[in-house]
Short mmCIF file of N, CA, C and O and ligand atoms in Angstrom, two decimals:
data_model
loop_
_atom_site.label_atom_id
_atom_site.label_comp_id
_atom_site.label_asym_id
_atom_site.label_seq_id
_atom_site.Cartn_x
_atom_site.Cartn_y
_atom_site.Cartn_z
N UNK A 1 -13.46 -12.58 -13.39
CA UNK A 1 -14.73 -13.32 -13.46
C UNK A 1 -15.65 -12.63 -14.46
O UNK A 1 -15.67 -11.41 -14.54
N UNK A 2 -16.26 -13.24 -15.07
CA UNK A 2 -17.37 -13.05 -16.27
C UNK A 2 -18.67 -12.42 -15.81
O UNK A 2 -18.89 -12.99 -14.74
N UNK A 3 -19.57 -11.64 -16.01
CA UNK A 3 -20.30 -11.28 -16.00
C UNK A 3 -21.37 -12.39 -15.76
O UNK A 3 -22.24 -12.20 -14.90
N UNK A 4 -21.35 -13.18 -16.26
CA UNK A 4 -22.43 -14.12 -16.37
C UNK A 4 -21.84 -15.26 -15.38
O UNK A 4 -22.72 -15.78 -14.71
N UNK A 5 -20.57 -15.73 -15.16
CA UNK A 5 -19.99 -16.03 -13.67
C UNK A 5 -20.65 -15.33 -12.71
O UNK A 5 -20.99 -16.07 -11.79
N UNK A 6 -21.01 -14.04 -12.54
CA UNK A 6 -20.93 -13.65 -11.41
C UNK A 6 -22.24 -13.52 -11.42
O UNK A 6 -22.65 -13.39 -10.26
N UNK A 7 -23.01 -13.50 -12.14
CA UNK A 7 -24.25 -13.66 -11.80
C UNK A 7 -25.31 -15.36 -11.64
O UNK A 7 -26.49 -15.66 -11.44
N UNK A 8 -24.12 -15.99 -11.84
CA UNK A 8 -24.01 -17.73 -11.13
C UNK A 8 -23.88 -17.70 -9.64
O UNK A 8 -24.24 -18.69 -9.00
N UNK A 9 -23.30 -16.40 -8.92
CA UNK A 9 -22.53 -16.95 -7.96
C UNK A 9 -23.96 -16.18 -6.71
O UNK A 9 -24.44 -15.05 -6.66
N UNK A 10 -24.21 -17.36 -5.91
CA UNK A 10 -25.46 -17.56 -4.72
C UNK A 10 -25.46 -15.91 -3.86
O UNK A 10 -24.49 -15.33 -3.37
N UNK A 11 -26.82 -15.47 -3.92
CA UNK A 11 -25.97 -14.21 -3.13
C UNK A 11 -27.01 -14.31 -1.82
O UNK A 11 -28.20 -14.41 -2.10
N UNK A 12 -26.69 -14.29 -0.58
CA UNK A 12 -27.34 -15.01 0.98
C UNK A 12 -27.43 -13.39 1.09
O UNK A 12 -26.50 -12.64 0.78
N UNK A 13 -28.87 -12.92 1.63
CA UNK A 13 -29.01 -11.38 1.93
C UNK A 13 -30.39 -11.38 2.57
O UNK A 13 -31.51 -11.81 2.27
N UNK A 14 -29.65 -10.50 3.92
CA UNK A 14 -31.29 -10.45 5.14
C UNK A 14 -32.27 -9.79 4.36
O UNK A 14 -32.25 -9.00 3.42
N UNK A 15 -33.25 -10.46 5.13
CA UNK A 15 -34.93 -9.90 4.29
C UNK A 15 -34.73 -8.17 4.42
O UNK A 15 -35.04 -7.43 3.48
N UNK A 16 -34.24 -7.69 5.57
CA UNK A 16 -34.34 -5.98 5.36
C UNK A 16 -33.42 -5.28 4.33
O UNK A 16 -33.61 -4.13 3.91
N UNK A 17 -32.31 -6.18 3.94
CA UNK A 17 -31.39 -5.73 2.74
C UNK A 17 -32.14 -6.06 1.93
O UNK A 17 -32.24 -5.15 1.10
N UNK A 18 -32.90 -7.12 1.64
CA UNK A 18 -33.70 -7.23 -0.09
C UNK A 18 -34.58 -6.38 -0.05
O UNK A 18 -34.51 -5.51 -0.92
N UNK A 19 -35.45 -6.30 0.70
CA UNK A 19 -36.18 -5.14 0.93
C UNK A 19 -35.70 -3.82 0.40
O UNK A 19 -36.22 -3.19 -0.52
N UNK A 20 -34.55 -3.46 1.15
CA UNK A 20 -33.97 -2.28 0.81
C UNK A 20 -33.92 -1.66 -0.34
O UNK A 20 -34.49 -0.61 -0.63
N UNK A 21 -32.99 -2.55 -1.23
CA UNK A 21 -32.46 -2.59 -2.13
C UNK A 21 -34.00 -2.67 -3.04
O UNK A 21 -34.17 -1.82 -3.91
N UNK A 22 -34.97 -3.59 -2.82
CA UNK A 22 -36.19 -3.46 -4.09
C UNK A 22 -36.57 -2.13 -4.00
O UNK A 22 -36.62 -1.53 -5.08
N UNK A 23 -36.97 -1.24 -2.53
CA UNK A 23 -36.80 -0.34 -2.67
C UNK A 23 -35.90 1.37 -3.40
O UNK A 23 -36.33 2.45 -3.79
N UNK A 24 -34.80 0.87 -3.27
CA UNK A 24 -33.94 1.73 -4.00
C UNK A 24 -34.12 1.16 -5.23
O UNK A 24 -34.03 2.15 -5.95
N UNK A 25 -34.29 0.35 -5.86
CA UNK A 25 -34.40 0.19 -7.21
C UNK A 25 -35.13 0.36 -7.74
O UNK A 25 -35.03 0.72 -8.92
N UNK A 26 -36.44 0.15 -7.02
CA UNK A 26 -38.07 0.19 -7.58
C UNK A 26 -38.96 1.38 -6.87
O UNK A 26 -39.87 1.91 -7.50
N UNK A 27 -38.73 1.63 -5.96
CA UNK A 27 -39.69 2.40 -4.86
C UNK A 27 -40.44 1.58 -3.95
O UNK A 27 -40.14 0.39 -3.89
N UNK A 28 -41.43 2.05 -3.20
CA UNK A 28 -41.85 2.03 -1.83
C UNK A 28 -42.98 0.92 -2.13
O UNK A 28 -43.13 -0.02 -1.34
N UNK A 29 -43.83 1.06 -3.39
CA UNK A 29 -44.62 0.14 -3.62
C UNK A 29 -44.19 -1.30 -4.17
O UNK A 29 -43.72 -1.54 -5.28
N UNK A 30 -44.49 -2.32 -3.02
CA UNK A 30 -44.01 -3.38 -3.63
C UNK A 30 -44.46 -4.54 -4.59
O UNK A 30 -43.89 -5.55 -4.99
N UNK A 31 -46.27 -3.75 -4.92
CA UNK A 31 -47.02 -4.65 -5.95
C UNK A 31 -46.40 -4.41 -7.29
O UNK A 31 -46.77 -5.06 -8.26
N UNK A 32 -45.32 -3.34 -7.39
CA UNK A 32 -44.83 -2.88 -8.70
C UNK A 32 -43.04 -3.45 -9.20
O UNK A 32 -42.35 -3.26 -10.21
N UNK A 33 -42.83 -4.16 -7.96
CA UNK A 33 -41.61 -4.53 -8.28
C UNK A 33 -41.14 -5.89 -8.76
O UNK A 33 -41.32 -6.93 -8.13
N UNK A 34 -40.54 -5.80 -9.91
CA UNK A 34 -40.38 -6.79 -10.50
C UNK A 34 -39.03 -7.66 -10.56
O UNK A 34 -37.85 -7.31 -10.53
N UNK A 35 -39.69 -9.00 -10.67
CA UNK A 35 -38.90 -10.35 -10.59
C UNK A 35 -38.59 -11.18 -11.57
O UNK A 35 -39.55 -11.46 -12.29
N UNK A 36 -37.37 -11.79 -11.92
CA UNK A 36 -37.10 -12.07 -13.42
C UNK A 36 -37.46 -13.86 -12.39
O UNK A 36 -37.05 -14.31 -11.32
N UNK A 37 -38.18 -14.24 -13.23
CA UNK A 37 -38.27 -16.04 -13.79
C UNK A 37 -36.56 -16.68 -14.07
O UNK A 37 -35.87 -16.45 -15.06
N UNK A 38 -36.28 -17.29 -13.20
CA UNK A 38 -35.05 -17.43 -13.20
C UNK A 38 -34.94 -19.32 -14.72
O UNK A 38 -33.89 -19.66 -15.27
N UNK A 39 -36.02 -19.87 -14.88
CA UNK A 39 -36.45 -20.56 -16.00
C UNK A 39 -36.33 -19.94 -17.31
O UNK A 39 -35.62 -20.32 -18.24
N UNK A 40 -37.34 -18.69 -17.27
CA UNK A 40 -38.07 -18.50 -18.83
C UNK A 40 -37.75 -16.92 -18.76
O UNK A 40 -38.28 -16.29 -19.68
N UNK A 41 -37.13 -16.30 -18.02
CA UNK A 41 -36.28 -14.99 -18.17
C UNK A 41 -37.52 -14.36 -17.90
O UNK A 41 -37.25 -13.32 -17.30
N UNK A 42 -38.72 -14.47 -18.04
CA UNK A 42 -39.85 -13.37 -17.97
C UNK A 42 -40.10 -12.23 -17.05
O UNK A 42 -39.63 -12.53 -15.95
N UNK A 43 -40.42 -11.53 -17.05
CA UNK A 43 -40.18 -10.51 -16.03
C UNK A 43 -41.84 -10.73 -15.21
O UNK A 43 -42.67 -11.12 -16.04
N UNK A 44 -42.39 -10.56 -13.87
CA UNK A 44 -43.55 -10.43 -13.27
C UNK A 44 -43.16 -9.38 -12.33
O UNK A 44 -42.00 -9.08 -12.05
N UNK A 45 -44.46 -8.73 -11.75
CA UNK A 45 -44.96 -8.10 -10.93
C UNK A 45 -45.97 -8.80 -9.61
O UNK A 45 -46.57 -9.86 -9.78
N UNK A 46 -46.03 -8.21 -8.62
CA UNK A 46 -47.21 -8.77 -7.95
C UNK A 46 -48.97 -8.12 -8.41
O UNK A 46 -50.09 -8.51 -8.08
N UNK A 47 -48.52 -7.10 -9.21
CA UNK A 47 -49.74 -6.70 -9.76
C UNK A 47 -49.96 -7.17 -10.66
O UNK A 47 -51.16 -7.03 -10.92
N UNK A 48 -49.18 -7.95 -11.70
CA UNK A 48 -49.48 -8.92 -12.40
C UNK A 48 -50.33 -10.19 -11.94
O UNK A 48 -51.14 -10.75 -12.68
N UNK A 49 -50.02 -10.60 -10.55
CA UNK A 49 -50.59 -11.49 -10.23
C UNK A 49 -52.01 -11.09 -9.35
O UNK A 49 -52.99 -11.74 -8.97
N UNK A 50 -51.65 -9.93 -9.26
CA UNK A 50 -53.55 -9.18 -9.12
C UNK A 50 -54.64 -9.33 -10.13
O UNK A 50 -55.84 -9.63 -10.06
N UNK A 51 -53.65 -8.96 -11.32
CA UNK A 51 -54.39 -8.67 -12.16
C UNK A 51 -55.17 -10.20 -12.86
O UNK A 51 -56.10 -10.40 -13.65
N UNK A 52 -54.44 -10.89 -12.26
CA UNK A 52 -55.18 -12.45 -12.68
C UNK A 52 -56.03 -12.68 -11.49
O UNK A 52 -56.41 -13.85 -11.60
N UNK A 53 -56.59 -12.08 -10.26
CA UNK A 53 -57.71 -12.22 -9.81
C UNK A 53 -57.08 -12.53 -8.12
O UNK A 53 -57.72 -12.54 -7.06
N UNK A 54 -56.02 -12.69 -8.29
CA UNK A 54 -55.61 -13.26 -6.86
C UNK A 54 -55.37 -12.10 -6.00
O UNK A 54 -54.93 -11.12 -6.60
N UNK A 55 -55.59 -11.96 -4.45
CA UNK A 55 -55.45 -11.04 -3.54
C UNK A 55 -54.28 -10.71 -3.12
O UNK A 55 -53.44 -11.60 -2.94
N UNK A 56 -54.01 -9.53 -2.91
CA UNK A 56 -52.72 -8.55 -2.65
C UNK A 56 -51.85 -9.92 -1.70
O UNK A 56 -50.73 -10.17 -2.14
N UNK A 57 -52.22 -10.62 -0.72
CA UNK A 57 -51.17 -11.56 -0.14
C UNK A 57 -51.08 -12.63 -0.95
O UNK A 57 -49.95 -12.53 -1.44
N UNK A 58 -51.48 -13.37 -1.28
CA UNK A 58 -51.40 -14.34 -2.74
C UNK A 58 -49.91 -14.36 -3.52
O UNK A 58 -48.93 -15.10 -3.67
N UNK A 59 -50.60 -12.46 -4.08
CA UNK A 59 -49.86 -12.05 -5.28
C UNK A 59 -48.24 -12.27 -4.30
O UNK A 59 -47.32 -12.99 -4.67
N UNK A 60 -48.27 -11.73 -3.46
CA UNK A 60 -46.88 -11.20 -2.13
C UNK A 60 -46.34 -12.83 -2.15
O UNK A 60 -45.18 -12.93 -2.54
N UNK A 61 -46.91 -13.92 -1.85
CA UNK A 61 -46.64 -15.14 -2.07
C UNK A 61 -46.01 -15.89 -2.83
O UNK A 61 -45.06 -16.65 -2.62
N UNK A 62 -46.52 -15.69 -3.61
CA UNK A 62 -45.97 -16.07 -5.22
C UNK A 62 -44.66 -15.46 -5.94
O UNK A 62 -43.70 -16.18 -6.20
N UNK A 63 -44.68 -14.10 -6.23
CA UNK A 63 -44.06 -13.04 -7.13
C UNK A 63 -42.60 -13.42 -7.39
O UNK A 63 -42.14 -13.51 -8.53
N UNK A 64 -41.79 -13.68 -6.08
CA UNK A 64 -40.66 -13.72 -5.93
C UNK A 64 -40.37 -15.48 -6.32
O UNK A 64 -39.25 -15.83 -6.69
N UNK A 65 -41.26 -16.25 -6.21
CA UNK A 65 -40.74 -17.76 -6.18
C UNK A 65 -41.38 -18.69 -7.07
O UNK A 65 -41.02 -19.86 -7.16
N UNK A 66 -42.62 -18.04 -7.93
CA UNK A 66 -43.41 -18.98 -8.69
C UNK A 66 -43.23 -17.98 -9.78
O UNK A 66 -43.19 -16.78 -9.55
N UNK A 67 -43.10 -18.64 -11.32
CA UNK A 67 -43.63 -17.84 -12.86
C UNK A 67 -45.20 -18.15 -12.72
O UNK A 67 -46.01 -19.06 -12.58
N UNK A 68 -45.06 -16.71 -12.87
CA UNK A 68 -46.66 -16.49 -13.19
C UNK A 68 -47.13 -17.15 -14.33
O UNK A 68 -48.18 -16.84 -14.89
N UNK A 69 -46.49 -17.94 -14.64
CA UNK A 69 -46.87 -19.15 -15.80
C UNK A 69 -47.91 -19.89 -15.53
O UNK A 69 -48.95 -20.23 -16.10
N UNK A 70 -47.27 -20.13 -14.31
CA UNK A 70 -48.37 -21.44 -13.45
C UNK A 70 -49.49 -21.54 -13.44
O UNK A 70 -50.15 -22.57 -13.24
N UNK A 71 -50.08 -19.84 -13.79
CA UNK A 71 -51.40 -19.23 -13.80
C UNK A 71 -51.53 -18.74 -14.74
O UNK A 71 -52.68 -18.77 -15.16
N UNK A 72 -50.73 -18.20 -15.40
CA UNK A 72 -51.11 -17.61 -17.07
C UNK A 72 -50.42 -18.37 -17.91
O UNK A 72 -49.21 -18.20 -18.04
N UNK A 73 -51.03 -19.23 -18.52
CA UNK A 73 -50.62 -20.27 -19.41
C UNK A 73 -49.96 -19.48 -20.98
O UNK A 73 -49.48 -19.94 -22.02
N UNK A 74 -50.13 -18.68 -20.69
CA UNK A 74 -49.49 -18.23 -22.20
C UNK A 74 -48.09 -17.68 -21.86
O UNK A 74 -47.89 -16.74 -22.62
N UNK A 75 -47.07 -17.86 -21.06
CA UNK A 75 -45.94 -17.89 -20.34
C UNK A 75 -45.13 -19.01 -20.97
O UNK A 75 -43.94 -18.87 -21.28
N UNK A 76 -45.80 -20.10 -21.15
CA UNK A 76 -45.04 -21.25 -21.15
C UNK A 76 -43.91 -21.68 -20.18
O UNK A 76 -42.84 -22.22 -20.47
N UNK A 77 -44.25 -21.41 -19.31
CA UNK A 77 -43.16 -21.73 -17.99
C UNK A 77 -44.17 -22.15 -16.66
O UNK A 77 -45.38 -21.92 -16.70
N UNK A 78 -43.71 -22.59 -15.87
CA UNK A 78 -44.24 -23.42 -14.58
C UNK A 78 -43.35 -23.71 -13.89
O UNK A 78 -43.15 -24.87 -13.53
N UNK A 79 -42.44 -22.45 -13.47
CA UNK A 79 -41.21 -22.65 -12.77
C UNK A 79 -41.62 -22.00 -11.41
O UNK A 79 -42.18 -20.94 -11.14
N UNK A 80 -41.16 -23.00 -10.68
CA UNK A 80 -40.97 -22.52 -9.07
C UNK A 80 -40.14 -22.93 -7.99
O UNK A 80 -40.04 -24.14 -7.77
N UNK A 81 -39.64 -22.27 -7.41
CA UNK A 81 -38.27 -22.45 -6.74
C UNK A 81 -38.81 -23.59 -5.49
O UNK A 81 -37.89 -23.77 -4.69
N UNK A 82 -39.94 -24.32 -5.16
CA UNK A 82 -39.96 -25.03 -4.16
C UNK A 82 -39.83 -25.88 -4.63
O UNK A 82 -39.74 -26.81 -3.82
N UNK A 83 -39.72 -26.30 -6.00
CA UNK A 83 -39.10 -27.57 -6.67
C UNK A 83 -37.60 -28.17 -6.20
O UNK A 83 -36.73 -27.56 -5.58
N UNK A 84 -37.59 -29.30 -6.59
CA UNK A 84 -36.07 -30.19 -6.36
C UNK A 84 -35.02 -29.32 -7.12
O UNK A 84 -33.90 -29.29 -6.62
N UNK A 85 -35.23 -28.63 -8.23
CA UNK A 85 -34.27 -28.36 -8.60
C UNK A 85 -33.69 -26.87 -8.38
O UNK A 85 -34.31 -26.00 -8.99
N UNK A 86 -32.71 -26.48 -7.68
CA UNK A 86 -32.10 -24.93 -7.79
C UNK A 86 -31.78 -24.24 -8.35
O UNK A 86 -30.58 -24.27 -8.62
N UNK A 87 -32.53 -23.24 -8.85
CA UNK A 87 -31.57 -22.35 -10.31
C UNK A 87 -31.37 -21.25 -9.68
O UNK A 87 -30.66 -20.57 -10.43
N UNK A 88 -31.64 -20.57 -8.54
CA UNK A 88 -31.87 -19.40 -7.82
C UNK A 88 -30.44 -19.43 -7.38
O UNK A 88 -29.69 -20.26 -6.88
N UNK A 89 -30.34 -17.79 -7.88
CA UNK A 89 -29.17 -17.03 -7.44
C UNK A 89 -29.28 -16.38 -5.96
O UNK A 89 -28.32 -16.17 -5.21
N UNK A 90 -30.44 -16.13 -5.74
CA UNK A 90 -30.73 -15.08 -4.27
C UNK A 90 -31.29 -16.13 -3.39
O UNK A 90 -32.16 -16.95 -3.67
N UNK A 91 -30.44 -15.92 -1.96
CA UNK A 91 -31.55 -16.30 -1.36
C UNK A 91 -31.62 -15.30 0.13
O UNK A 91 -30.70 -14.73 0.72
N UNK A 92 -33.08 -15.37 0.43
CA UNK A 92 -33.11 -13.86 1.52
C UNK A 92 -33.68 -15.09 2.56
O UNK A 92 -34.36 -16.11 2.49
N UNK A 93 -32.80 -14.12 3.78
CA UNK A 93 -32.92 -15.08 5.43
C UNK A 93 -33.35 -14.19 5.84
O UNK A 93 -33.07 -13.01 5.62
N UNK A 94 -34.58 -14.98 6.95
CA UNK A 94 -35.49 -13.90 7.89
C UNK A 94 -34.95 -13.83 8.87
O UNK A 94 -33.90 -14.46 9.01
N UNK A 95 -35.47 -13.04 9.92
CA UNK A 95 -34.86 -12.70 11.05
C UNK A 95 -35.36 -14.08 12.04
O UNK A 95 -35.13 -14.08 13.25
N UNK A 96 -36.01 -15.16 11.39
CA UNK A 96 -36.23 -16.35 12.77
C UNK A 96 -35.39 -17.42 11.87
O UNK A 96 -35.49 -18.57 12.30
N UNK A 97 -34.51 -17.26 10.59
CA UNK A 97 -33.74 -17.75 10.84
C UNK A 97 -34.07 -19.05 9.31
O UNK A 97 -33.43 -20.05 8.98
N UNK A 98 -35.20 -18.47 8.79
CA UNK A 98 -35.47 -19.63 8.05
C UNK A 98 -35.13 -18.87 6.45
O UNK A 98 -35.34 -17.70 6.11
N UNK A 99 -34.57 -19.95 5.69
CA UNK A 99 -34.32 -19.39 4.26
C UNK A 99 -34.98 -19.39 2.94
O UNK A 99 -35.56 -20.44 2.68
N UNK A 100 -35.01 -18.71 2.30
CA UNK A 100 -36.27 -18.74 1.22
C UNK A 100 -35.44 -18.02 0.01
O UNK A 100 -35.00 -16.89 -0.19
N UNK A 101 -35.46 -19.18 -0.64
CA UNK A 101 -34.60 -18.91 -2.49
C UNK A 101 -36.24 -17.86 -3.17
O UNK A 101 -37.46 -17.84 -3.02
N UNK A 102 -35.27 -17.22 -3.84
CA UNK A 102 -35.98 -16.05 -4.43
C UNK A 102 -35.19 -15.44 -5.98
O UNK A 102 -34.00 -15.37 -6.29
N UNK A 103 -36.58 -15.03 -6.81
CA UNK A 103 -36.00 -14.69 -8.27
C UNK A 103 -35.41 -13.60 -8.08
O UNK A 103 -36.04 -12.95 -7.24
N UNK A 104 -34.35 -12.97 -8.51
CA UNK A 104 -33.66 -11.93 -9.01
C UNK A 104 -34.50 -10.53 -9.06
O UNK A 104 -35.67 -10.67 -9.43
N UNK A 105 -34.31 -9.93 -8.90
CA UNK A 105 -34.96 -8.55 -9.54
C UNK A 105 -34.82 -8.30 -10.96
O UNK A 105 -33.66 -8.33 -11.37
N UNK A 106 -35.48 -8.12 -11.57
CA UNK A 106 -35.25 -8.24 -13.27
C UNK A 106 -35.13 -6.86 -13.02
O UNK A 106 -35.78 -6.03 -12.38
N UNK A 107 -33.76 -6.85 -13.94
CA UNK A 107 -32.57 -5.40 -14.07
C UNK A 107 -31.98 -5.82 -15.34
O UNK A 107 -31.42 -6.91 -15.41
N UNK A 108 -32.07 -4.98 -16.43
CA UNK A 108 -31.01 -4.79 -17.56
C UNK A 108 -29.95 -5.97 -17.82
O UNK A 108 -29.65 -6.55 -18.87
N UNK A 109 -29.53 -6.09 -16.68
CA UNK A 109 -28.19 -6.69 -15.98
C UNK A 109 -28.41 -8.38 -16.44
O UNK A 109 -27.50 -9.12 -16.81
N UNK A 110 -29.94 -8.77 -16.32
CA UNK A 110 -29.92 -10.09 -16.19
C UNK A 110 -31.13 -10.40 -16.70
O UNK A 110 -31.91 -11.22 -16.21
N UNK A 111 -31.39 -9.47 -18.14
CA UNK A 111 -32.27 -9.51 -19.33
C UNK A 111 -31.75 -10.91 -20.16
O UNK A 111 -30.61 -10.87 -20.64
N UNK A 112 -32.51 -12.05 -20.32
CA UNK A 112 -32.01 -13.08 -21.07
C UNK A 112 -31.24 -12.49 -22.47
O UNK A 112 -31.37 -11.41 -23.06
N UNK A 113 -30.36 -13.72 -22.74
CA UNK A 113 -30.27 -13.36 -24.43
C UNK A 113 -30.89 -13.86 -25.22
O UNK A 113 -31.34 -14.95 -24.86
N UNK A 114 -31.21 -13.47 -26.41
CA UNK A 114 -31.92 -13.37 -27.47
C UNK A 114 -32.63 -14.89 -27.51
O UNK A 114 -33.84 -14.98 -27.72
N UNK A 115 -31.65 -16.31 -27.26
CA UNK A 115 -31.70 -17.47 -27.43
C UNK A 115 -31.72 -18.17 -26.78
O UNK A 115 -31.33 -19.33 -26.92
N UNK A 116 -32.35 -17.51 -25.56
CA UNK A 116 -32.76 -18.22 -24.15
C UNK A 116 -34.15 -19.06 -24.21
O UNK A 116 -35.27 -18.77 -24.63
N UNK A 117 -33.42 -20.62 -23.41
CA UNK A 117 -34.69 -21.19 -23.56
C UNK A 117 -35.21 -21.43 -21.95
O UNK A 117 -34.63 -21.30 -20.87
N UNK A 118 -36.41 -21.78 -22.28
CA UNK A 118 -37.68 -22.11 -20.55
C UNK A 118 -36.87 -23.54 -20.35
O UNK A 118 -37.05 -24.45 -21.17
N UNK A 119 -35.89 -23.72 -19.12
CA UNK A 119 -35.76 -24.24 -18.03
C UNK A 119 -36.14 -25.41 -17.80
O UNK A 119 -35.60 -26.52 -17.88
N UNK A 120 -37.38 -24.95 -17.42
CA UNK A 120 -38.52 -25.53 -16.69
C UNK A 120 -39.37 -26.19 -18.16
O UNK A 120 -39.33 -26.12 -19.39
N UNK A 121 -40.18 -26.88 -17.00
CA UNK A 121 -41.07 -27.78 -18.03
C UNK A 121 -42.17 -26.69 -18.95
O UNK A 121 -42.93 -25.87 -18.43
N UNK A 122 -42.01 -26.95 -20.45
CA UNK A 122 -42.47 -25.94 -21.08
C UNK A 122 -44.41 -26.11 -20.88
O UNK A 122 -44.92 -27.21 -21.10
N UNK A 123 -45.16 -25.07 -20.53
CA UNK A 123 -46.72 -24.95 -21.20
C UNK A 123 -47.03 -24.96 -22.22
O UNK A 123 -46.43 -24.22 -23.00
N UNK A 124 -48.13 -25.82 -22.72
CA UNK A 124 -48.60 -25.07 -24.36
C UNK A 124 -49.88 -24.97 -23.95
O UNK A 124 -50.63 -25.87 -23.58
N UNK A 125 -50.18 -23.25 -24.09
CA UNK A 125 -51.59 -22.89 -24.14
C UNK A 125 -52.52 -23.41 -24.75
O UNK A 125 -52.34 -23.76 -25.92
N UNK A 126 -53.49 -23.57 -24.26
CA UNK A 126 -54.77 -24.16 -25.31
C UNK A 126 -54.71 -23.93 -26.56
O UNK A 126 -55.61 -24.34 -27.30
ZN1 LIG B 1 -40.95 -18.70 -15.94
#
């Protein structure tokens, strides 16, 4: 299988394993861990989404399932996984049982290529 096969293929993982794992990858703080835009490849933070004015649960809201496009128009993306359409590779199940598609952890691994295009319906900034 291909590299890029296998990063097609759905990966179902309890909220304390994603957890985990953002942890081992990122550390303990989770306003600093970042999520690739599974649309427009972009990488966000939840402190990114601080830094546009919104409050620490907001940011926690968003990070994993909306491009911070939606809000920073100079992104050109407006991708979010509660849409009809599925592009999400991850999805993390809670312990009551309910499921929630989620962006990737942006890792090296799953850095767009050079000639990647936005997905999603494109923005044009003012
Ligand atoms: Zn995006």
């Amino acid at each position: 299988m291909s590299a890029a096969q296998e990063r097609s293929v759905l990966r179902v993982i309890t909220h304390a394993e994603w957890l985990a794992e953002a942890e081992r990858l990122f550390g303990e703080r989770g306003r600093d861990w970042p999520f690739r835009c599974v649309s427009c490849g972009g990488v966000q933070t939840g402190a990114d989404f601080v830094a546009l004015g919104m409050t620490p649960e907001q940011a926690a809201a968003r990070v994993a399932m909306s491009c911070i496009g939606r809000w920073a128009t100079d992104r050109g993306c407006d991708w979010t996984l509660g849409g009809l359409i599925g592009l999400h590779r991850v999805v993390v199940v809670f312990e009551d049982g309910r499921r929630q598609p989620v962006f990737e952890f942006a890792t090296p691994d799953n850095a767009p290529a050079a000639d990647h295009q936005v997905i999603g319906k494109r923005r044009v900034a003012p």
